[in-house]
Amino acid sequence: MDKFVINGGAKLSGSISVSGAKNSALKILAATILSDQKCIINNFPFIEDTNNAIEILRNLGATVDVDKVKKMVIVNPVGINKTSLDSLLVRKLRSSILFAGPILAKFGQVEMKHPGGCVIGKRPIDLFLDGFEKLGAEVEFIDDGFRLKAKFGKLKGTNIFFPQITVTGTETMMMTAVLAEGKTILNNCAMEPEIPALADYLNKCGAKIKGAGSHTIEIEGVEKIHGSYFDVIPDRIEAGTFVVMGLATQSEIKIENCNPEHLGAFLPILQKAGARLEVGKDYIITKPSQMKAVSVVTHEYPGFATDLQSPYTLLMTQVQNQSIVHEAIFEGRLFFTDQLNSMGANIIMCDPHRVVVNGPTKLYGKKLTSPDLRAGITMVLAGMIAEGTTTIENIYQIDRGYENIEARLQKLGVDIKRITS
Ligand code: EPU
């Protein structure tokens, strides 16, 4: 297992470019199944999660050509000859559930193991199964998984009201309804930028989707869709994490190739806390700032993103006063704060959803283990501001979402190296 070793204390300078969004690329890969022709994806992030998603497509029979230099992937779904998802790959990638809808829509059936829980919370799939049933699928539970079959050979348009806002649930039902007969209306949809991006891609392929990016999405089913191309949108979570990195290290750095509008409530909250930021159309520059504590509650887009909660919690350990961080979406996403406390932070857990952060505190290098992707990158940031050496184990979790991260950070002046064992 690889690990990172970071010597803290360096001031950073220069610029860092944001990669294509993991949580957009994964959905486009799944959507390619619906097409009858090749699909070209540009600005593609080559990370563990997208590599596993490519393996899922190949295992189904699709041809996937990758060009890492051009950051391009070409998927030809024509050879797909299987309707059951490989169980090992399904276990590796929680978002493998995204592939079930397009297979069901195109081939009338699909079978997969339950994608399982993960450390950030239970991650149930009840809203997916309810949606598939409403679209006319029979759900049969089999040996730690499920089989879906379109009752009349083909899915039928319907009305779906999500009792709880779900990002991949919204995306899955939108993709599944593209080839259903008649009109589907999705209500109480998630509005994350990856959703209109997916709709734009599908519409370019010939789908008829209206309203993506709002709470109501209408999909007029079509017989088939063709291939197209897509430029993956910039990763808003990576951009937000780099903003925290600049602020927490009191450095002036330029975060390039991002879309600040996609950060929703995040930048206004940082500015309220005293962050000095220059925000352009596609860049953000951080400046050394005297910040004070501001409490936050994570919320669906455009609220404060749960995926930015962990770096923000770290930032609050470095500013004056007390804040409450309320993680409203996932029940397991604050446990990493134990490890920040081992470095010298003063964070009190009230319950699994809430912590009180007392700042400022000096952090000291420690041996840490990355529990999940977002907590893992936060530990990298903590290592940068700590005195001494920090070692982070289980960095597979960081590689799941951040491409070639150590090389990109080294260019800014971070003393980080990967130890491969
Ligand atoms: N939920 C259910 N039943 C379901 C589906 C969801 O109860 O069938 C609950 C979840 O347990 C959670 C809430 O609904 O409490 C919202 O979860 P959502 O379905 O929106 O999360 P997701 O679609 O599984 C995506 C991102 C996550 C991000 C969340 C919230 C992808 C691949 N994943 O997950 O990203 O945290 O939305 O914005 O898009 C990450 O990138 O590190 C990550 C975890």
Tab-separated table of C-alpha atoms and ligand atoms in Angstrom:
chain	number	residue	atom	x	y	z
A	1	MET	CA	0.000	0.000	0.000
A	2	ASP	CA	1.385	3.424	-0.982
A	3	LYS	CA	1.654	6.251	1.514
A	4	PHE	CA	2.327	9.986	1.469
A	5	VAL	CA	5.018	11.637	3.556
A	6	ILE	CA	4.598	15.397	3.973
A	7	ASN	CA	6.926	17.862	5.665
A	8	GLY	CA	4.778	20.784	6.772
A	9	GLY	CA	5.362	24.496	6.928
A	10	ALA	CA	6.089	25.406	3.298
A	11	LYS	CA	4.575	28.588	1.853
A	12	LEU	CA	2.987	27.822	-1.496
A	13	SER	CA	3.103	29.846	-4.681
A	14	GLY	CA	2.208	29.492	-8.334
A	15	SER	CA	-0.834	28.005	-9.982
A	16	ILE	CA	-2.654	24.689	-10.057
A	17	SER	CA	-5.065	23.534	-12.727
A	18	VAL	CA	-8.335	21.818	-11.788
A	19	SER	CA	-9.037	18.420	-13.389
A	20	GLY	CA	-12.223	17.220	-15.025
A	21	ALA	CA	-14.854	16.331	-12.418
A	22	LYS	CA	-14.885	12.737	-11.185
A	23	ASN	CA	-18.588	12.995	-10.424
A	24	SER	CA	-19.334	14.147	-13.964
A	25	ALA	CA	-17.048	11.733	-15.836
A	26	LEU	CA	-18.520	8.708	-14.009
A	27	LYS	CA	-22.066	9.589	-15.134
A	28	ILE	CA	-21.027	10.183	-18.743
A	29	LEU	CA	-19.293	6.781	-18.823
A	30	ALA	CA	-22.529	5.150	-17.624
A	31	ALA	CA	-24.605	7.157	-20.130
A	32	THR	CA	-22.519	5.938	-23.088
A	33	ILE	CA	-24.274	2.560	-22.697
A	34	LEU	CA	-27.492	4.157	-24.009
A	35	SER	CA	-25.945	5.113	-27.365
A	36	ASP	CA	-25.658	3.101	-30.545
A	37	GLN	CA	-22.404	4.763	-31.594
A	38	LYS	CA	-18.990	5.871	-30.320
A	39	CYS	CA	-18.839	8.570	-27.649
A	40	ILE	CA	-15.810	10.813	-27.128
A	41	ILE	CA	-15.082	12.220	-23.670
A	42	ASN	CA	-12.485	15.009	-23.300
A	43	ASN	CA	-10.875	16.552	-20.175
A	44	PHE	CA	-11.195	13.107	-18.630
A	45	PRO	CA	-9.733	12.572	-15.125
A	46	PHE	CA	-7.709	9.326	-14.908
A	47	ILE	CA	-8.245	8.344	-11.279
A	48	GLU	CA	-9.028	5.066	-9.502
A	49	ASP	CA	-12.826	5.566	-9.615
A	50	THR	CA	-12.966	6.338	-13.332
A	51	ASN	CA	-10.480	3.516	-14.082
A	52	ASN	CA	-12.832	1.097	-12.313
A	53	ALA	CA	-15.813	2.506	-14.223
A	54	ILE	CA	-13.929	1.934	-17.506
A	55	GLU	CA	-13.302	-1.666	-16.392
A	56	ILE	CA	-17.043	-2.085	-15.789
A	57	LEU	CA	-17.743	-0.964	-19.377
A	58	ARG	CA	-15.050	-3.276	-20.795
A	59	ASN	CA	-16.366	-6.172	-18.732
A	60	LEU	CA	-19.825	-5.597	-20.254
A	61	GLY	CA	-18.305	-5.857	-23.752
A	62	ALA	CA	-17.775	-2.185	-24.673
A	63	THR	CA	-14.531	-1.074	-26.315
A	64	VAL	CA	-12.845	1.747	-24.423
A	65	ASP	CA	-9.772	3.500	-25.883
A	66	VAL	CA	-7.883	5.835	-23.595
A	67	ASP	CA	-5.380	8.580	-24.424
A	68	LYS	CA	-3.926	9.862	-21.166
A	69	VAL	CA	-1.860	12.587	-22.847
A	70	LYS	CA	-4.883	14.073	-24.602
A	71	LYS	CA	-7.048	13.325	-21.511
A	72	MET	CA	-9.497	11.590	-23.835
A	73	VAL	CA	-11.593	8.439	-23.666
A	74	ILE	CA	-13.519	6.926	-26.570
A	75	VAL	CA	-16.262	4.464	-25.685
A	76	ASN	CA	-17.846	2.215	-28.261
A	77	PRO	CA	-20.848	0.581	-26.568
A	78	VAL	CA	-21.885	-1.457	-29.619
A	79	GLY	CA	-20.191	-4.652	-28.392
A	80	ILE	CA	-22.014	-4.752	-25.048
A	81	ASN	CA	-23.266	-8.322	-24.705
A	82	LYS	CA	-23.848	-8.728	-20.975
A	83	THR	CA	-26.516	-7.439	-18.623
A	84	SER	CA	-24.922	-8.417	-15.342
A	85	LEU	CA	-22.309	-6.253	-13.646
A	86	ASP	CA	-19.057	-7.817	-12.438
A	87	SER	CA	-19.394	-8.296	-8.678
A	88	LEU	CA	-15.782	-7.435	-7.805
A	89	LEU	CA	-15.954	-4.149	-9.707
A	90	VAL	CA	-19.342	-3.360	-8.151
A	91	ARG	CA	-17.797	-3.772	-4.690
A	92	LYS	CA	-14.921	-1.437	-5.607
A	93	LEU	CA	-17.122	1.391	-6.859
A	94	ARG	CA	-20.216	2.494	-4.921
A	95	SER	CA	-21.359	4.521	-7.938
A	96	SER	CA	-21.519	1.302	-10.017
A	97	ILE	CA	-25.262	1.635	-9.320
A	98	LEU	CA	-25.192	4.311	-12.060
A	99	PHE	CA	-24.708	1.581	-14.676
A	100	ALA	CA	-27.863	-0.356	-13.745
A	101	GLY	CA	-30.327	2.179	-15.224
A	102	PRO	CA	-28.772	2.512	-18.690
A	103	ILE	CA	-28.419	-1.307	-19.037
A	104	LEU	CA	-32.035	-1.810	-17.953
A	105	ALA	CA	-33.235	0.915	-20.326
A	106	LYS	CA	-31.346	-0.451	-23.330
A	107	PHE	CA	-31.578	-4.225	-22.812
A	108	GLY	CA	-34.728	-4.574	-20.672
A	109	GLN	CA	-32.887	-6.264	-17.798
A	110	VAL	CA	-29.919	-5.967	-15.471
A	111	GLU	CA	-28.417	-7.867	-12.565
A	112	MET	CA	-25.918	-6.674	-9.965
A	113	LYS	CA	-24.715	-7.171	-6.405
A	114	HIS	CA	-25.629	-4.517	-3.867
A	115	PRO	CA	-22.917	-1.831	-4.115
A	116	GLY	CA	-22.692	-1.894	-0.318
A	117	GLY	CA	-22.034	0.732	2.311
A	118	CYS	CA	-18.948	2.835	2.824
A	119	VAL	CA	-17.252	4.728	5.600
A	120	ILE	CA	-19.087	8.010	5.010
A	121	GLY	CA	-22.481	6.440	5.693
A	122	LYS	CA	-24.917	3.665	4.831
A	123	ARG	CA	-25.504	4.693	1.177
A	124	PRO	CA	-28.845	2.884	0.660
A	125	ILE	CA	-30.308	2.352	-2.845
A	126	ASP	CA	-34.041	2.265	-2.007
A	127	LEU	CA	-34.740	5.433	-4.056
A	128	PHE	CA	-33.164	3.812	-7.116
A	129	LEU	CA	-35.196	0.608	-6.774
A	130	ASP	CA	-38.422	2.603	-6.218
A	131	GLY	CA	-37.679	4.652	-9.345
A	132	PHE	CA	-36.952	1.578	-11.487
A	133	GLU	CA	-40.231	0.002	-10.331
A	134	LYS	CA	-42.172	3.154	-11.240
A	135	LEU	CA	-40.609	3.029	-14.704
A	136	GLY	CA	-42.032	-0.479	-15.099
A	137	ALA	CA	-39.286	-2.796	-13.868
A	138	GLU	CA	-39.826	-5.863	-11.707
A	139	VAL	CA	-37.339	-6.020	-8.853
A	140	GLU	CA	-36.190	-9.439	-7.681
A	141	PHE	CA	-33.727	-9.756	-4.796
A	142	ILE	CA	-31.085	-12.411	-5.401
A	143	ASP	CA	-28.066	-13.545	-3.375
A	144	ASP	CA	-26.813	-10.184	-2.016
A	145	GLY	CA	-27.989	-8.302	-5.079
A	146	PHE	CA	-30.950	-7.671	-7.328
A	147	ARG	CA	-32.287	-8.402	-10.797
A	148	LEU	CA	-34.440	-5.887	-12.686
A	149	LYS	CA	-36.605	-6.769	-15.657
A	150	ALA	CA	-38.781	-4.434	-17.724
A	151	LYS	CA	-42.277	-5.931	-17.273
A	152	PHE	CA	-43.410	-5.232	-20.830
A	153	GLY	CA	-39.993	-5.647	-22.471
A	154	LYS	CA	-39.570	-1.856	-22.430
A	155	LEU	CA	-39.761	0.781	-19.694
A	156	LYS	CA	-42.674	3.237	-19.612
A	157	GLY	CA	-42.560	6.959	-18.795
A	158	THR	CA	-43.960	7.916	-15.402
A	159	ASN	CA	-43.949	10.534	-12.612
A	160	ILE	CA	-41.341	10.093	-9.899
A	161	PHE	CA	-41.207	12.202	-6.746
A	162	PHE	CA	-37.939	11.772	-4.827
A	163	PRO	CA	-38.843	11.819	-1.119
A	164	GLN	CA	-35.239	12.819	-0.456
A	165	ILE	CA	-32.945	14.728	-2.784
A	166	THR	CA	-30.420	12.348	-4.329
A	167	VAL	CA	-27.708	13.221	-6.852
A	168	THR	CA	-26.998	9.845	-8.453
A	169	GLY	CA	-30.665	8.899	-8.007
A	170	THR	CA	-31.711	11.914	-10.104
A	171	GLU	CA	-29.030	11.151	-12.702
A	172	THR	CA	-29.923	7.464	-12.868
A	173	MET	CA	-33.654	8.065	-13.386
A	174	MET	CA	-32.897	10.751	-15.980
A	175	MET	CA	-30.660	8.354	-17.947
A	176	THR	CA	-33.086	5.435	-17.566
A	177	ALA	CA	-36.063	7.460	-18.801
A	178	VAL	CA	-34.265	8.510	-22.010
A	179	LEU	CA	-35.205	5.241	-23.769
A	180	ALA	CA	-38.539	4.689	-21.969
A	181	GLU	CA	-41.813	4.937	-23.887
A	182	GLY	CA	-43.535	8.313	-23.311
A	183	LYS	CA	-42.880	11.139	-20.894
A	184	THR	CA	-41.220	10.948	-17.473
A	185	ILE	CA	-41.378	13.781	-14.951
A	186	LEU	CA	-38.882	13.762	-12.082
A	187	ASN	CA	-39.774	15.921	-9.071
A	188	ASN	CA	-37.660	17.157	-6.135
A	189	CYS	CA	-34.534	16.524	-8.180
A	190	ALA	CA	-30.980	17.332	-7.134
A	191	MET	CA	-29.532	20.379	-8.941
A	192	GLU	CA	-25.756	19.741	-8.775
A	193	PRO	CA	-23.906	21.093	-11.881
A	194	GLU	CA	-23.068	17.526	-12.940
A	195	ILE	CA	-26.791	16.961	-13.634
A	196	PRO	CA	-27.327	19.653	-16.329
A	197	ALA	CA	-23.916	18.602	-17.732
A	198	LEU	CA	-25.206	15.038	-18.121
A	199	ALA	CA	-28.461	16.283	-19.656
A	200	ASP	CA	-26.531	18.448	-22.150
A	201	TYR	CA	-24.507	15.411	-23.189
A	202	LEU	CA	-27.581	13.196	-23.570
A	203	ASN	CA	-29.429	15.902	-25.535
A	204	LYS	CA	-26.441	16.166	-27.896
A	205	CYS	CA	-26.875	12.414	-28.443
A	206	GLY	CA	-30.544	12.936	-29.372
A	207	ALA	CA	-32.303	12.637	-25.988
A	208	LYS	CA	-35.124	15.042	-25.101
A	209	ILE	CA	-34.520	16.339	-21.589
A	210	LYS	CA	-35.757	19.661	-20.186
A	211	GLY	CA	-35.283	21.304	-16.809
A	212	ALA	CA	-32.038	19.650	-15.608
A	213	GLY	CA	-30.453	21.921	-12.996
A	214	SER	CA	-33.887	22.690	-11.517
A	215	HIS	CA	-36.028	20.618	-9.151
A	216	THR	CA	-38.231	19.317	-12.006
A	217	ILE	CA	-36.882	17.420	-15.002
A	218	GLU	CA	-38.968	16.263	-17.972
A	219	ILE	CA	-37.750	13.512	-20.253
A	220	GLU	CA	-39.554	12.634	-23.477
A	221	GLY	CA	-38.544	9.068	-24.299
A	222	VAL	CA	-36.897	8.373	-27.682
A	223	GLU	CA	-36.366	5.109	-29.617
A	224	LYS	CA	-32.580	5.369	-29.626
A	225	ILE	CA	-29.738	7.813	-29.214
A	226	HIS	CA	-26.555	8.249	-31.225
A	227	GLY	CA	-22.980	9.037	-30.158
A	228	SER	CA	-21.531	12.440	-29.369
A	229	TYR	CA	-18.671	14.152	-27.569
A	230	PHE	CA	-18.418	15.748	-24.155
A	231	ASP	CA	-15.956	18.002	-22.336
A	232	VAL	CA	-15.992	16.995	-18.682
A	233	ILE	CA	-16.781	20.028	-16.506
A	234	PRO	CA	-14.125	21.197	-14.021
A	235	ASP	CA	-14.142	19.446	-10.653
A	236	ARG	CA	-15.786	21.903	-8.265
A	237	ILE	CA	-14.774	19.879	-5.209
A	238	GLU	CA	-11.124	19.844	-6.253
A	239	ALA	CA	-11.335	23.622	-6.850
A	240	GLY	CA	-12.848	24.244	-3.405
A	241	THR	CA	-10.245	22.014	-1.754
A	242	PHE	CA	-7.418	23.966	-3.416
A	243	VAL	CA	-8.977	27.241	-2.213
A	244	VAL	CA	-8.848	25.914	1.367
A	245	MET	CA	-5.253	24.801	0.750
A	246	GLY	CA	-4.237	28.362	-0.219
A	247	LEU	CA	-6.057	29.897	2.761
A	248	ALA	CA	-4.904	27.350	5.339
A	249	THR	CA	-1.250	27.797	4.313
A	250	GLN	CA	-1.624	31.626	4.120
A	251	SER	CA	-0.410	31.488	0.521
A	252	GLU	CA	-1.210	33.295	-2.686
A	253	ILE	CA	-1.996	30.618	-5.258
A	254	LYS	CA	-4.018	30.667	-8.465
A	255	ILE	CA	-6.553	27.908	-9.018
A	256	GLU	CA	-7.045	27.699	-12.770
A	257	ASN	CA	-9.529	26.050	-15.135
A	258	CYS	CA	-12.354	26.025	-12.612
A	259	ASN	CA	-15.896	27.362	-12.642
A	260	PRO	CA	-16.339	29.453	-9.457
A	261	GLU	CA	-20.110	29.589	-10.080
A	262	HIS	CA	-20.255	25.837	-9.455
A	263	LEU	CA	-19.070	26.316	-5.872
A	264	GLY	CA	-22.495	27.555	-4.710
A	265	ALA	CA	-22.502	28.753	-1.099
A	266	PHE	CA	-18.859	27.837	-0.521
A	267	LEU	CA	-17.086	31.042	-1.622
A	268	PRO	CA	-19.598	33.440	0.039
A	269	ILE	CA	-19.168	31.537	3.324
A	270	LEU	CA	-15.369	31.717	3.056
A	271	GLN	CA	-15.616	35.438	2.317
A	272	LYS	CA	-17.896	35.906	5.329
A	273	ALA	CA	-15.166	34.206	7.381
A	274	GLY	CA	-12.695	36.825	6.105
A	275	ALA	CA	-11.066	34.995	3.185
A	276	ARG	CA	-9.449	37.342	0.676
A	277	LEU	CA	-10.159	35.860	-2.741
A	278	GLU	CA	-9.911	37.170	-6.267
A	279	VAL	CA	-12.602	35.392	-8.244
A	280	GLY	CA	-12.498	35.428	-12.041
A	281	LYS	CA	-14.629	33.677	-14.637
A	282	ASP	CA	-12.467	30.537	-14.592
A	283	TYR	CA	-9.966	31.101	-11.785
A	284	ILE	CA	-9.692	31.900	-8.080
A	285	ILE	CA	-6.662	33.482	-6.407
A	286	THR	CA	-6.253	33.013	-2.648
A	287	LYS	CA	-4.477	35.668	-0.549
A	288	PRO	CA	-3.147	35.510	3.017
A	289	SER	CA	-6.167	36.332	5.220
A	290	GLN	CA	-7.102	36.971	8.846
A	291	MET	CA	-10.075	34.637	9.160
A	292	LYS	CA	-12.631	34.032	11.885
A	293	ALA	CA	-14.915	31.090	12.572
A	294	VAL	CA	-18.228	30.722	10.704
A	295	SER	CA	-20.556	27.774	11.374
A	296	VAL	CA	-21.890	25.763	8.436
A	297	VAL	CA	-24.530	23.150	7.655
A	298	THR	CA	-23.968	20.973	4.585
A	299	HIS	CA	-26.815	21.087	2.103
A	300	GLU	CA	-27.731	19.950	-1.390
A	301	TYR	CA	-26.512	22.217	-4.218
A	302	PRO	CA	-26.318	25.190	-4.283
A	303	GLY	CA	-25.872	24.895	-0.511
A	304	PHE	CA	-22.588	24.119	1.214
A	305	ALA	CA	-21.335	20.865	-0.404
A	306	THR	CA	-20.835	17.873	1.902
A	307	ASP	CA	-17.754	16.987	-0.168
A	308	LEU	CA	-16.130	20.264	1.005
A	309	GLN	CA	-17.033	19.789	4.643
A	310	SER	CA	-13.794	18.049	5.661
A	311	PRO	CA	-11.342	20.649	4.254
A	312	TYR	CA	-13.537	23.413	5.706
A	313	THR	CA	-13.483	21.744	9.143
A	314	LEU	CA	-9.683	21.696	8.962
A	315	LEU	CA	-9.655	25.391	8.004
A	316	MET	CA	-11.794	26.201	11.054
A	317	THR	CA	-9.058	24.708	13.292
A	318	GLN	CA	-6.762	27.487	12.029
A	319	VAL	CA	-8.997	30.537	12.566
A	320	GLN	CA	-10.061	32.582	15.605
A	321	ASN	CA	-13.114	31.487	17.629
A	322	GLN	CA	-15.526	28.598	17.732
A	323	SER	CA	-17.677	27.156	14.941
A	324	ILE	CA	-20.142	24.323	14.574
A	325	VAL	CA	-19.872	22.127	11.508
A	326	HIS	CA	-23.127	20.276	10.886
A	327	GLU	CA	-22.829	17.428	8.358
A	328	ALA	CA	-26.472	16.999	7.411
A	329	ILE	CA	-26.142	14.568	4.476
A	330	PHE	CA	-23.938	11.652	5.614
A	331	GLU	CA	-23.657	10.224	9.130
A	332	GLY	CA	-20.061	8.976	8.905
A	333	ARG	CA	-18.266	11.971	7.485
A	334	LEU	CA	-16.979	13.613	10.669
A	335	PHE	CA	-15.138	10.710	12.285
A	336	PHE	CA	-11.871	11.784	10.625
A	337	THR	CA	-11.779	14.717	13.084
A	338	ASP	CA	-10.320	12.270	15.649
A	339	GLN	CA	-7.183	12.176	13.542
A	340	LEU	CA	-7.021	15.996	13.358
A	341	ASN	CA	-7.275	15.992	17.178
A	342	SER	CA	-4.311	13.610	17.323
A	343	MET	CA	-2.382	16.384	15.486
A	344	GLY	CA	-3.381	19.000	18.079
A	345	ALA	CA	-6.784	20.227	16.863
A	346	ASN	CA	-9.544	20.909	19.379
A	347	ILE	CA	-12.680	19.418	17.837
A	348	ILE	CA	-15.493	18.102	19.998
A	349	MET	CA	-17.964	15.655	18.494
A	350	CYS	CA	-21.511	16.352	19.715
A	351	ASP	CA	-23.062	13.502	17.695
A	352	PRO	CA	-22.161	11.829	14.374
A	353	HIS	CA	-23.599	14.797	12.474
A	354	ARG	CA	-22.102	17.719	14.452
A	355	VAL	CA	-18.738	18.912	15.741
A	356	VAL	CA	-17.637	22.036	17.587
A	357	VAL	CA	-14.295	23.339	16.323
A	358	ASN	CA	-12.221	25.570	18.595
A	359	GLY	CA	-9.532	27.585	16.869
A	360	PRO	CA	-6.862	28.458	16.312
A	361	THR	CA	-4.750	25.431	17.190
A	362	LYS	CA	-1.242	24.500	16.182
A	363	LEU	CA	-0.992	21.147	14.401
A	364	TYR	CA	1.900	18.693	14.631
A	365	GLY	CA	2.894	15.990	12.139
A	366	LYS	CA	1.464	12.529	12.884
A	367	LYS	CA	0.879	9.137	11.324
A	368	LEU	CA	-2.633	9.158	9.841
A	369	THR	CA	-4.819	6.795	7.824
A	370	SER	CA	-7.110	8.087	5.106
A	371	PRO	CA	-10.634	6.744	5.767
A	372	ASP	CA	-12.232	8.121	2.573
A	373	LEU	CA	-11.511	10.367	-0.365
A	374	ARG	CA	-12.421	13.795	1.030
A	375	ALA	CA	-11.089	13.194	4.542
A	376	GLY	CA	-7.929	11.827	2.904
A	377	ILE	CA	-7.168	14.992	0.920
A	378	THR	CA	-7.935	16.999	4.076
A	379	MET	CA	-5.191	15.048	5.842
A	380	VAL	CA	-2.798	16.046	3.052
A	381	LEU	CA	-3.744	19.695	3.714
A	382	ALA	CA	-3.330	19.155	7.477
A	383	GLY	CA	0.150	17.743	6.837
A	384	MET	CA	1.049	20.920	4.899
A	385	ILE	CA	0.216	23.232	7.807
A	386	ALA	CA	1.519	20.971	10.602
A	387	GLU	CA	4.928	21.306	12.181
A	388	GLY	CA	7.076	18.254	11.383
A	389	THR	CA	6.365	15.183	9.290
A	390	THR	CA	2.958	13.661	8.578
A	391	THR	CA	2.555	10.193	7.090
A	392	ILE	CA	-0.741	9.242	5.465
A	393	GLU	CA	-1.573	5.607	4.831
A	394	ASN	CA	-4.344	4.060	2.718
A	395	ILE	CA	-3.883	6.711	0.036
A	396	TYR	CA	-5.756	4.526	-2.439
A	397	GLN	CA	-8.679	6.497	-1.025
A	398	ILE	CA	-7.066	9.749	-2.209
A	399	ASP	CA	-6.099	8.286	-5.599
A	400	ARG	CA	-9.792	7.446	-6.104
A	401	GLY	CA	-10.499	11.121	-6.806
A	402	TYR	CA	-7.350	13.229	-7.238
A	403	GLU	CA	-5.220	12.711	-10.316
A	404	ASN	CA	-1.447	12.677	-9.894
A	405	ILE	CA	-1.922	14.830	-6.830
A	406	GLU	CA	1.599	14.750	-5.376
A	407	ALA	CA	3.216	16.003	-8.606
A	408	ARG	CA	0.694	18.845	-8.866
A	409	LEU	CA	1.243	19.853	-5.244
A	410	GLN	CA	5.038	19.637	-5.519
A	411	LYS	CA	4.851	22.281	-8.277
A	412	LEU	CA	3.311	24.681	-5.736
A	413	GLY	CA	6.144	24.033	-3.286
A	414	VAL	CA	4.544	21.334	-1.113
A	415	ASP	CA	7.107	18.917	0.348
A	416	ILE	CA	5.190	15.704	-0.358
A	417	LYS	CA	6.383	12.349	-1.612
A	418	ARG	CA	4.754	9.025	-2.363
A	419	ILE	CA	6.351	5.956	-0.832
A	420	THR	CA	5.462	2.882	-2.843
A	421	SER	CA	5.683	-0.452	-1.085
B	1	EPU	N1	-30.149	8.172	-0.036
B	1	EPU	C1	-31.106	7.277	0.371
B	1	EPU	N2	-31.533	6.318	-0.513
B	1	EPU	C2	-31.046	6.244	-1.779
B	1	EPU	C3	-30.067	7.180	-2.210
B	1	EPU	C4	-29.640	8.137	-1.303
B	1	EPU	O1	-31.545	7.313	1.530
B	1	EPU	O2	-31.491	5.360	-2.536
B	1	EPU	C5	-29.670	9.178	0.917
B	1	EPU	C6	-28.175	9.043	1.230
B	1	EPU	O3	-27.944	8.077	2.236
B	1	EPU	C7	-27.809	10.439	1.665
B	1	EPU	C8	-28.740	11.320	0.810
B	1	EPU	O4	-29.765	10.459	0.310
B	1	EPU	O5	-28.117	10.625	3.023
B	1	EPU	C9	-28.088	12.005	-0.347
B	1	EPU	O6	-27.254	11.107	-1.035
B	1	EPU	P1	-27.083	11.156	-2.617
B	1	EPU	O7	-27.862	10.039	-3.218
B	1	EPU	O8	-27.344	12.541	-3.108
B	1	EPU	O9	-25.525	10.846	-2.744
B	1	EPU	P2	-24.887	10.087	-3.959
B	1	EPU	O10	-25.606	10.417	-5.184
B	1	EPU	O11	-24.666	8.678	-3.601
B	1	EPU	C10	-23.243	11.971	-4.759
B	1	EPU	C11	-21.763	12.074	-4.928
B	1	EPU	C12	-21.111	12.149	-3.561
B	1	EPU	C13	-21.671	13.374	-2.832
B	1	EPU	C14	-23.197	13.261	-2.733
B	1	EPU	C15	-23.855	14.473	-2.124
B	1	EPU	C16	-21.318	10.902	-6.964
B	1	EPU	C17	-20.745	9.712	-7.627
B	1	EPU	N3	-21.276	10.921	-5.644
B	1	EPU	O12	-23.449	10.774	-4.003
B	1	EPU	O13	-19.722	12.324	-3.777
B	1	EPU	O14	-21.126	13.441	-1.536
B	1	EPU	O15	-23.749	13.093	-4.061
B	1	EPU	O16	-23.556	15.612	-2.852
B	1	EPU	O17	-21.788	11.825	-7.620
B	1	EPU	C18	-17.431	12.085	-3.300
B	1	EPU	O18	-17.198	12.487	-4.459
B	1	EPU	O19	-16.532	11.961	-2.421
B	1	EPU	C19	-18.806	11.736	-2.941
B	1	EPU	C20	-19.094	10.963	-1.903
